[in-house]
CSV table of C-alpha atoms in Angstrom, one decimal:
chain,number,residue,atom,x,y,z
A,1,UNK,CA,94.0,104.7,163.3
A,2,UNK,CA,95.0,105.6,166.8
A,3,UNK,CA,93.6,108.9,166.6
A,4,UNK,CA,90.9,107.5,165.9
A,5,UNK,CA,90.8,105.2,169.0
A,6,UNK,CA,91.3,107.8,171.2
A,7,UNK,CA,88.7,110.1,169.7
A,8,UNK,CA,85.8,106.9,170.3
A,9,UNK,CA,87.0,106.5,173.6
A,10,UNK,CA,87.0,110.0,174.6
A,11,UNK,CA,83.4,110.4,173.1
A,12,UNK,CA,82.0,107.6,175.3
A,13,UNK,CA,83.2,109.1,178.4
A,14,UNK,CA,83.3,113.1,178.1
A,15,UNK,CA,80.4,114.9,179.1
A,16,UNK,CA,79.8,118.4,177.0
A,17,UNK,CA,81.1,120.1,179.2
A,18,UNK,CA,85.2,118.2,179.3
A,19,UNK,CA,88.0,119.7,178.1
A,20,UNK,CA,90.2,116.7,177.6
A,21,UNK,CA,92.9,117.6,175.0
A,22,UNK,CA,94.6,115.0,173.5
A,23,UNK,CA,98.7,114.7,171.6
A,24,UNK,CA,99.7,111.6,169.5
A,25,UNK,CA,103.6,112.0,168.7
A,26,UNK,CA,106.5,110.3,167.9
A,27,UNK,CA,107.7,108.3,165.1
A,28,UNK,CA,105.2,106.8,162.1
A,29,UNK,CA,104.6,103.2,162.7
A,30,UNK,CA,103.6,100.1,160.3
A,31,UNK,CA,102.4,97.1,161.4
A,32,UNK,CA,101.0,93.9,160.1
A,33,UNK,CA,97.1,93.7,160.5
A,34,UNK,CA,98.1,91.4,163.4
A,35,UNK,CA,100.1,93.6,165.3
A,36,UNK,CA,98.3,97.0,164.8
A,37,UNK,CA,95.1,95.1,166.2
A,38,UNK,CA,97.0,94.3,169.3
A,39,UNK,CA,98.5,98.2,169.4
A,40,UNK,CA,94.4,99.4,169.2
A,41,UNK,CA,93.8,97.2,171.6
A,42,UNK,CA,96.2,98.2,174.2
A,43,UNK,CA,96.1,101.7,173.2
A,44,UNK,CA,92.1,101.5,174.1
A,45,UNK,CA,92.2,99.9,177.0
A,46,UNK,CA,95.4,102.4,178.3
A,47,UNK,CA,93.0,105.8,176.8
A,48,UNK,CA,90.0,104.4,178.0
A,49,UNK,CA,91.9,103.8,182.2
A,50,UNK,CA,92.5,107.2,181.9
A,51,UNK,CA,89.2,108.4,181.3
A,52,UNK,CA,87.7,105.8,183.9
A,53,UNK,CA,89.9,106.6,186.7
A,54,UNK,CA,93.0,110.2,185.9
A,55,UNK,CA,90.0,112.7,185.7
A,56,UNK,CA,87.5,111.5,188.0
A,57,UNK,CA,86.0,114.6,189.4
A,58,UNK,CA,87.6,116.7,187.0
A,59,UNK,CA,86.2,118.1,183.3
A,60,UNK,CA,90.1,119.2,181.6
A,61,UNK,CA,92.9,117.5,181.5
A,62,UNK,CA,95.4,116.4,178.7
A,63,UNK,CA,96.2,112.7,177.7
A,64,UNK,CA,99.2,112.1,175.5
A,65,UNK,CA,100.6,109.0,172.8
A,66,UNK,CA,103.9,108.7,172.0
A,67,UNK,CA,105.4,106.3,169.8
A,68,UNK,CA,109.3,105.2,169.2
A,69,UNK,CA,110.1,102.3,166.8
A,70,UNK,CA,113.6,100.8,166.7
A,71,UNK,CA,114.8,98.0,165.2
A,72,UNK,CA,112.6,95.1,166.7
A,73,UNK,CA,110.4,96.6,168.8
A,74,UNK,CA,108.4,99.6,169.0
A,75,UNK,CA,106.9,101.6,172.5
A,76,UNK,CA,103.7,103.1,172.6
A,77,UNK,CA,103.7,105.4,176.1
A,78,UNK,CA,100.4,107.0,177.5
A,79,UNK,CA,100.5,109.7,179.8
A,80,UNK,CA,97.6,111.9,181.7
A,81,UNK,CA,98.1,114.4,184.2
A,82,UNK,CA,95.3,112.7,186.0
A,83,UNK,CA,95.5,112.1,189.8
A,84,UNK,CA,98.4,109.9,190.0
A,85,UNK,CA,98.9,107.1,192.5
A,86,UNK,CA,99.8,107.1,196.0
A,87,UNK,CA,103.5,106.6,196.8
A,88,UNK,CA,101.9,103.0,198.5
A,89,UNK,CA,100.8,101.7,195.4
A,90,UNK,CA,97.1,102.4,196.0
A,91,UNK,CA,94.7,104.5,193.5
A,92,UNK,CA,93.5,107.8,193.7
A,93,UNK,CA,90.9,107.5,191.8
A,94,UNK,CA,88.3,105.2,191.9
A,95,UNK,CA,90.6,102.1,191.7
A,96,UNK,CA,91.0,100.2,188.5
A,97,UNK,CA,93.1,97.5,186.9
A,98,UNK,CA,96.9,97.6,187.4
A,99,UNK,CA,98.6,97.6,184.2
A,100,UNK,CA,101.5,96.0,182.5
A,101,UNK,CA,104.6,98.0,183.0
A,102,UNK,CA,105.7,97.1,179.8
A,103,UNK,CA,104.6,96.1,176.3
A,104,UNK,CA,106.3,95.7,173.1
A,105,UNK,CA,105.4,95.1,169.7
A,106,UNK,CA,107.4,93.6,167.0
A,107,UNK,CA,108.1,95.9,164.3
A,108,UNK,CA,108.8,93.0,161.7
C-alpha cells in the first residue's frame, strides 16, 4: 500500500526529467482498515512535503520510509536529503507546514 502512496505522490510532482529514488524498509506492518487509513494519510502528506518543499530547485534526490512495530505502537520515519532547515527554525525551501514531531499508531 505505501509503495503505492509514494509512487502517486511522486507522479504528481516529478517532471520527466527527476530522478527522485525512493526506499521503504523496516519491519511488515498490519493494521486495521482504521489505522492503515491514518498511516496513508500521514505517510502522503509527510512524501508529498518533501516533494513540495526538500527538492525545490533540484531534479534527484532520494526519500526514504522506515517502519518499526513494537508492542503497542509502531513508527513510520521519513527522511529526504532535501535542503534541510536552518539551525533558526526557518525553511529553506519555499516554507511549508511544520509538522508533528511525533506520531504513533496502535498496533492492536
Amino acid at each position: 500500500m505505501l509503495s503505492r502512496i509514494i509512487d502517486g505522490v511522486l507522479g504528481g510532482y516529478a517532471s520527466g526529467d527527476s530522478r527522485i529514488e525512493t526506499e521503504i524498509r523496516g519491519d511488515r506492518l498490519m493494521f486495521p482498515e482504521l489505522a492503515a487509513s491514518t498511516v496513508a494519510l500521514i505517510v502522503n502528506d509527510l512524501v508529498t512535503n518533501s516533494m513540495k518543499y526538500a527538492f525545490h530547485g533540484r531534479d534527484h534526490g532520494k526519500i526514504e520510509l522506515t517502519m518499526e512495530s513494537g508492542e503497542e505502537f509502531a513508527w513510520f520515519t521519513v527522511e529526504d536529503d532535501g535542503c534541510g532547515m536552518e539551525k533558526s527554525g526557518g525553511e529553506r525551501g519555499r516554507g511549508g507546514s511544520t509538522l508533528p514531531e511525533t506520531m504513533s499508531i496502535g498496533t492492536n
